[in-house]
Amino acid sequence: MSGDSSGILPPFDHERREPAPAMPRPDKPALPKRFYRRAHAEVRDGLHALLLDSRAALTPGRAPLAVPHAGVAEALVAEWQAQTQVIDPATMPMTRLVNSIIDGVSRAQPEVAAEIARYATSDLLCYRADSPDRLVQRQALLWDPLLEWAHEALGARFFLAQGVMFVEQPAQSRDAVARAIAAQTSPYAIGGLHVLTTLTGSALIALAVAHRHLTPEAAWTAAHVDEDVQAEIWGVDAEAAARRAARLIEFTAAATLVDLAWSR
């Protein structure tokens, strides 16, 4: 950020993890007050830069908060304009994601791409339940077509396993997924895909979204078959539902970014 907003936005946390056990912690620092009247975008040096009044916004790493896609800039402007008395990063998923890409992914893009590809060695879609029947059938209904798509579109065929027993996937299939990811030159495409992958546990679901084979809504449903069936049987857990809703916000921002940045 510029001015007294420097460093207020933490790195984007795109890991799908459960919260740590509650522990005493100091009070959170007060959120910074909104110091600008208007957020808007302006083309500078070929990029759509976020301006707060007349000042260029900066990332926590002090790089210009500027993107190559007008649609992403519009999302950034909307998030900043929606802030009221204070600036709350928790309500700004696109800003946090773009910050992490500019400050992080753009400097380590091959490593991030390789991390996404590693998910293909133990992709969510390949590990099936053996009970209850409702879950077995739901997984087959939603996941089998995605594996067929991966075979047809990517040239990647995957083996299935039940439970947690590891199954070795063909090297040819793993390489096909890696090539599909590495073919993208935009750090925004790679950064967004990384978030989709870590939030779903599936590089194949993420790639299906990137290729517009699967809508973000359908992808989110496919990634949460286990949770949905459990909720149908045992009822909805309020805390789990709240965590899932928070992850969906991050997922939606990443899906929007990938849709704009992916080279098809």
Tab-separated table of C-alpha atoms in Angstrom:
chain	number	residue	atom	x	y	z
A	1	MET	CA	0.000	0.000	0.000
A	2	SER	CA	1.004	3.585	-0.160
A	3	GLY	CA	1.359	5.978	2.736
A	4	ASP	CA	0.297	4.716	6.128
A	5	SER	CA	-1.272	1.579	4.661
A	6	SER	CA	2.132	-0.041	4.081
A	7	GLY	CA	2.334	-3.646	5.140
A	8	ILE	CA	-1.220	-4.003	6.418
A	9	LEU	CA	-2.106	-6.913	4.168
A	10	PRO	CA	-0.713	-10.313	5.192
A	11	PRO	CA	0.481	-12.886	2.647
A	12	PHE	CA	-2.396	-14.785	1.080
A	13	ASP	CA	-2.966	-17.992	3.057
A	14	HIS	CA	-4.156	-20.511	0.461
A	15	GLU	CA	-3.539	-23.709	2.445
A	16	ARG	CA	-6.568	-25.840	3.149
A	17	ARG	CA	-5.959	-26.582	6.803
A	18	GLU	CA	-7.957	-26.895	9.956
A	19	PRO	CA	-7.479	-24.235	12.631
A	20	ALA	CA	-5.022	-24.915	15.437
A	21	PRO	CA	-6.388	-25.573	18.908
A	22	ALA	CA	-7.472	-22.406	20.636
A	23	MET	CA	-4.685	-20.815	22.631
A	24	PRO	CA	-4.465	-17.549	24.530
A	25	ARG	CA	-3.166	-14.844	22.250
A	26	PRO	CA	-2.703	-11.109	22.509
A	27	ASP	CA	-5.408	-8.834	21.208
A	28	LYS	CA	-5.304	-8.313	17.481
A	29	PRO	CA	-3.868	-4.966	16.398
A	30	ALA	CA	-6.429	-2.369	15.431
A	31	LEU	CA	-7.235	-2.200	11.761
A	32	PRO	CA	-5.950	0.904	9.962
A	33	LYS	CA	-8.447	3.624	9.245
A	34	ARG	CA	-9.507	4.294	5.700
A	35	PHE	CA	-7.332	7.227	4.610
A	36	TYR	CA	-8.519	7.751	1.019
A	37	ARG	CA	-11.721	9.055	-0.523
A	38	ARG	CA	-11.747	7.096	-3.772
A	39	ALA	CA	-10.220	3.924	-5.153
A	40	HIS	CA	-9.858	3.705	-8.921
A	41	ALA	CA	-7.676	2.150	-11.614
A	42	GLU	CA	-5.464	3.793	-14.181
A	43	VAL	CA	-3.280	2.355	-16.927
A	44	ARG	CA	0.367	2.957	-16.098
A	45	ASP	CA	3.288	1.359	-17.936
A	46	GLY	CA	0.917	-1.038	-19.653
A	47	LEU	CA	-0.663	-2.282	-16.403
A	48	HIS	CA	-3.890	-1.438	-14.600
A	49	ALA	CA	-2.675	0.231	-11.416
A	50	LEU	CA	-4.782	0.659	-8.300
A	51	LEU	CA	-4.857	4.270	-7.126
A	52	LEU	CA	-6.046	5.496	-3.766
A	53	ASP	CA	-6.999	9.076	-4.545
A	54	SER	CA	-3.937	10.113	-6.571
A	55	ARG	CA	-1.444	7.756	-4.933
A	56	ALA	CA	-0.420	4.423	-6.388
A	57	ALA	CA	-1.141	1.533	-4.002
A	58	LEU	CA	1.719	-0.790	-3.131
A	59	THR	CA	1.891	-4.428	-2.076
A	60	PRO	CA	3.333	-5.354	1.327
A	61	GLY	CA	6.594	-5.965	-0.566
A	62	ARG	CA	6.483	-2.346	-1.807
A	63	ALA	CA	5.789	-3.259	-5.437
A	64	PRO	CA	3.094	-1.391	-7.388
A	65	LEU	CA	-0.312	-3.003	-6.994
A	66	ALA	CA	-0.820	-3.182	-10.754
A	67	VAL	CA	-2.192	-6.018	-12.873
A	68	PRO	CA	-2.367	-6.865	-16.592
A	69	HIS	CA	-6.108	-7.596	-16.567
A	70	ALA	CA	-8.780	-4.892	-16.455
A	71	GLY	CA	-11.257	-7.296	-14.853
A	72	VAL	CA	-8.889	-7.979	-11.961
A	73	ALA	CA	-8.298	-4.254	-11.506
A	74	GLU	CA	-12.065	-3.735	-11.321
A	75	ALA	CA	-12.277	-6.361	-8.578
A	76	LEU	CA	-9.467	-4.649	-6.663
A	77	VAL	CA	-11.170	-1.278	-6.958
A	78	ALA	CA	-14.458	-2.752	-5.727
A	79	GLU	CA	-12.774	-4.253	-2.654
A	80	TRP	CA	-11.006	-1.026	-1.731
A	81	GLN	CA	-14.036	1.135	-2.400
A	82	ALA	CA	-16.173	-1.155	-0.223
A	83	GLN	CA	-14.040	-0.466	2.861
A	84	THR	CA	-15.736	1.882	5.296
A	85	GLN	CA	-14.146	3.356	8.412
A	86	VAL	CA	-11.293	0.832	8.502
A	87	ILE	CA	-9.400	-1.329	6.003
A	88	ASP	CA	-10.084	-4.998	6.714
A	89	PRO	CA	-7.913	-7.428	4.686
A	90	ALA	CA	-10.258	-10.287	5.583
A	91	THR	CA	-12.856	-8.742	3.261
A	92	MET	CA	-10.404	-8.309	0.366
A	93	PRO	CA	-9.643	-11.762	-1.109
A	94	MET	CA	-8.612	-10.529	-4.558
A	95	THR	CA	-6.248	-7.959	-3.090
A	96	ARG	CA	-4.615	-10.549	-0.873
A	97	LEU	CA	-4.277	-12.995	-3.744
A	98	VAL	CA	-2.794	-10.423	-6.120
A	99	ASN	CA	-0.375	-9.272	-3.419
A	100	SER	CA	0.852	-12.833	-2.966
A	101	ILE	CA	1.342	-13.255	-6.709
A	102	ILE	CA	3.237	-10.008	-7.210
A	103	ASP	CA	5.417	-10.427	-4.131
A	104	GLY	CA	5.799	-14.210	-4.229
A	105	VAL	CA	4.619	-16.294	-7.166
A	106	SER	CA	6.141	-14.020	-9.802
A	107	ARG	CA	9.579	-14.654	-8.261
A	108	ALA	CA	9.188	-18.429	-7.955
A	109	GLN	CA	6.788	-19.392	-10.722
A	110	PRO	CA	8.478	-22.674	-11.758
A	111	GLU	CA	8.528	-23.863	-8.154
A	112	VAL	CA	4.845	-23.004	-7.667
A	113	ALA	CA	3.923	-24.765	-10.914
A	114	ALA	CA	5.849	-27.845	-9.789
A	115	GLU	CA	4.043	-27.838	-6.445
A	116	ILE	CA	0.674	-27.854	-8.221
A	117	ALA	CA	1.802	-30.722	-10.452
A	118	ARG	CA	2.782	-32.790	-7.407
A	119	TYR	CA	-0.885	-32.988	-6.447
A	120	ALA	CA	-1.366	-35.254	-9.477
A	121	THR	CA	0.645	-37.948	-7.705
A	122	SER	CA	-2.128	-38.314	-5.099
A	123	ASP	CA	-5.047	-36.345	-6.489
A	124	LEU	CA	-8.304	-36.258	-4.532
A	125	LEU	CA	-10.216	-37.778	-7.463
A	126	CYS	CA	-8.171	-40.978	-7.328
A	127	TYR	CA	-8.925	-41.950	-3.722
A	128	ARG	CA	-12.366	-43.437	-3.238
A	129	ALA	CA	-14.377	-44.477	-0.224
A	130	ASP	CA	-15.608	-48.051	0.195
A	131	SER	CA	-18.625	-46.981	2.279
A	132	PRO	CA	-21.269	-45.767	2.779
A	133	ASP	CA	-22.911	-46.535	-0.554
A	134	ARG	CA	-24.200	-42.985	-0.863
A	135	LEU	CA	-20.675	-41.616	-0.774
A	136	VAL	CA	-19.297	-44.273	-3.114
A	137	GLN	CA	-21.985	-43.492	-5.675
A	138	ARG	CA	-21.643	-39.705	-5.314
A	139	GLN	CA	-17.889	-39.830	-5.814
A	140	ALA	CA	-18.314	-41.934	-8.948
A	141	LEU	CA	-21.010	-39.608	-10.286
A	142	LEU	CA	-18.982	-36.431	-9.865
A	143	TRP	CA	-15.400	-37.640	-10.172
A	144	ASP	CA	-15.446	-40.260	-12.933
A	145	PRO	CA	-16.375	-37.712	-15.648
A	146	LEU	CA	-13.493	-35.497	-14.531
A	147	LEU	CA	-11.016	-38.336	-14.874
A	148	GLU	CA	-12.404	-39.028	-18.336
A	149	TRP	CA	-11.936	-35.369	-19.214
A	150	ALA	CA	-8.326	-35.459	-17.966
A	151	HIS	CA	-7.665	-38.433	-20.222
A	152	GLU	CA	-9.210	-36.796	-23.280
A	153	ALA	CA	-8.014	-33.211	-22.781
A	154	LEU	CA	-4.634	-33.719	-21.115
A	155	GLY	CA	-3.670	-37.227	-22.192
A	156	ALA	CA	-3.494	-38.293	-18.552
A	157	ARG	CA	-4.967	-41.559	-17.276
A	158	PHE	CA	-5.136	-42.181	-13.537
A	159	PHE	CA	-5.520	-45.278	-11.385
A	160	LEU	CA	-8.010	-45.430	-8.519
A	161	ALA	CA	-7.534	-46.632	-4.962
A	162	GLN	CA	-9.843	-47.143	-2.011
A	163	GLY	CA	-9.134	-45.612	1.351
A	164	VAL	CA	-5.715	-44.185	2.095
A	165	MET	CA	-3.631	-46.834	0.362
A	166	PHE	CA	-1.215	-45.006	-1.954
A	167	VAL	CA	-1.376	-45.836	-5.650
A	168	GLU	CA	1.485	-44.974	-8.008
A	169	GLN	CA	0.275	-42.982	-10.998
A	170	PRO	CA	1.809	-43.430	-14.462
A	171	ALA	CA	4.754	-41.143	-15.138
A	172	GLN	CA	3.222	-40.243	-18.483
A	173	SER	CA	0.104	-38.950	-16.758
A	174	ARG	CA	2.032	-36.974	-14.162
A	175	ASP	CA	4.146	-35.443	-16.920
A	176	ALA	CA	1.054	-34.526	-18.928
A	177	VAL	CA	-0.371	-32.600	-15.990
A	178	ALA	CA	2.967	-30.881	-15.362
A	179	ARG	CA	3.175	-29.808	-19.019
A	180	ALA	CA	-0.347	-28.379	-18.954
A	181	ILE	CA	0.583	-26.260	-15.952
A	182	ALA	CA	4.052	-25.224	-17.095
A	183	ALA	CA	2.646	-24.074	-20.460
A	184	GLN	CA	1.133	-21.079	-18.677
A	185	THR	CA	3.433	-18.073	-18.676
A	186	SER	CA	1.318	-15.782	-16.502
A	187	PRO	CA	2.099	-15.781	-12.786
A	188	TYR	CA	-1.541	-14.823	-12.250
A	189	ALA	CA	-2.701	-18.026	-13.934
A	190	ILE	CA	-0.255	-20.090	-11.889
A	191	GLY	CA	-0.958	-18.292	-8.626
A	192	GLY	CA	-4.702	-18.628	-9.031
A	193	LEU	CA	-4.402	-22.275	-10.035
A	194	HIS	CA	-2.320	-22.968	-6.944
A	195	VAL	CA	-5.080	-21.618	-4.739
A	196	LEU	CA	-7.734	-23.667	-6.554
A	197	THR	CA	-5.589	-26.771	-6.152
A	198	THR	CA	-4.785	-26.382	-2.472
A	199	LEU	CA	-8.369	-25.519	-1.542
A	200	THR	CA	-9.773	-28.565	-3.353
A	201	GLY	CA	-6.911	-31.024	-2.947
A	202	SER	CA	-7.061	-31.686	-6.665
A	203	ALA	CA	-4.934	-30.413	-9.529
A	204	LEU	CA	-7.408	-32.048	-11.899
A	205	ILE	CA	-10.386	-30.125	-10.536
A	206	ALA	CA	-8.354	-26.910	-10.729
A	207	LEU	CA	-7.338	-27.590	-14.330
A	208	ALA	CA	-10.935	-28.406	-15.277
A	209	VAL	CA	-11.939	-24.964	-13.984
A	210	ALA	CA	-9.057	-23.291	-15.826
A	211	HIS	CA	-10.103	-24.957	-19.088
A	212	ARG	CA	-13.740	-23.964	-18.484
A	213	HIS	CA	-14.777	-27.598	-18.482
A	214	LEU	CA	-16.154	-27.146	-14.973
A	215	THR	CA	-17.819	-24.106	-13.437
A	216	PRO	CA	-16.400	-22.894	-10.132
A	217	GLU	CA	-19.660	-23.861	-8.435
A	218	ALA	CA	-19.530	-27.416	-9.800
A	219	ALA	CA	-15.859	-27.666	-8.898
A	220	TRP	CA	-16.558	-26.639	-5.300
A	221	THR	CA	-19.296	-29.247	-5.049
A	222	ALA	CA	-17.048	-31.960	-6.513
A	223	ALA	CA	-14.306	-31.129	-4.024
A	224	HIS	CA	-16.633	-31.451	-1.027
A	225	VAL	CA	-18.471	-34.696	-1.718
A	226	ASP	CA	-17.263	-36.248	1.533
A	227	GLU	CA	-18.334	-33.267	3.633
A	228	ASP	CA	-21.735	-33.045	1.960
A	229	VAL	CA	-22.550	-36.709	2.449
A	230	GLN	CA	-21.420	-36.549	6.062
A	231	ALA	CA	-23.669	-33.525	6.611
A	232	GLU	CA	-26.596	-35.370	5.028
A	233	ILE	CA	-26.108	-38.277	7.417
A	234	TRP	CA	-25.103	-36.546	10.635
A	235	GLY	CA	-26.243	-32.967	10.149
A	236	VAL	CA	-24.369	-29.744	9.445
A	237	ASP	CA	-21.597	-28.687	11.812
A	238	ALA	CA	-21.821	-24.917	12.185
A	239	GLU	CA	-18.091	-24.333	12.681
A	240	ALA	CA	-17.166	-26.503	9.713
A	241	ALA	CA	-19.750	-24.706	7.583
A	242	ALA	CA	-18.277	-21.335	8.551
A	243	ARG	CA	-14.773	-22.476	7.637
A	244	ARG	CA	-16.027	-23.800	4.327
A	245	ALA	CA	-17.810	-20.509	3.564
A	246	ALA	CA	-14.591	-18.597	4.225
A	247	ARG	CA	-12.632	-20.901	1.914
A	248	LEU	CA	-15.263	-20.474	-0.784
A	249	ILE	CA	-14.638	-16.732	-0.831
A	250	GLU	CA	-10.947	-17.336	-1.509
A	251	PHE	CA	-11.781	-20.024	-4.076
A	252	THR	CA	-14.131	-17.702	-5.960
A	253	ALA	CA	-11.508	-14.965	-6.155
A	254	ALA	CA	-8.934	-17.441	-7.469
A	255	ALA	CA	-11.375	-18.844	-10.028
A	256	THR	CA	-12.094	-15.330	-11.301
A	257	LEU	CA	-8.391	-14.620	-11.620
A	258	VAL	CA	-7.660	-17.886	-13.431
A	259	ASP	CA	-10.517	-17.337	-15.863
A	260	LEU	CA	-9.043	-13.969	-16.841
A	261	ALA	CA	-5.367	-14.972	-16.895
A	262	TRP	CA	-5.416	-18.493	-18.368
A	263	SER	CA	-4.005	-18.795	-21.868
A	264	ARG	CA	-6.335	-21.050	-23.894
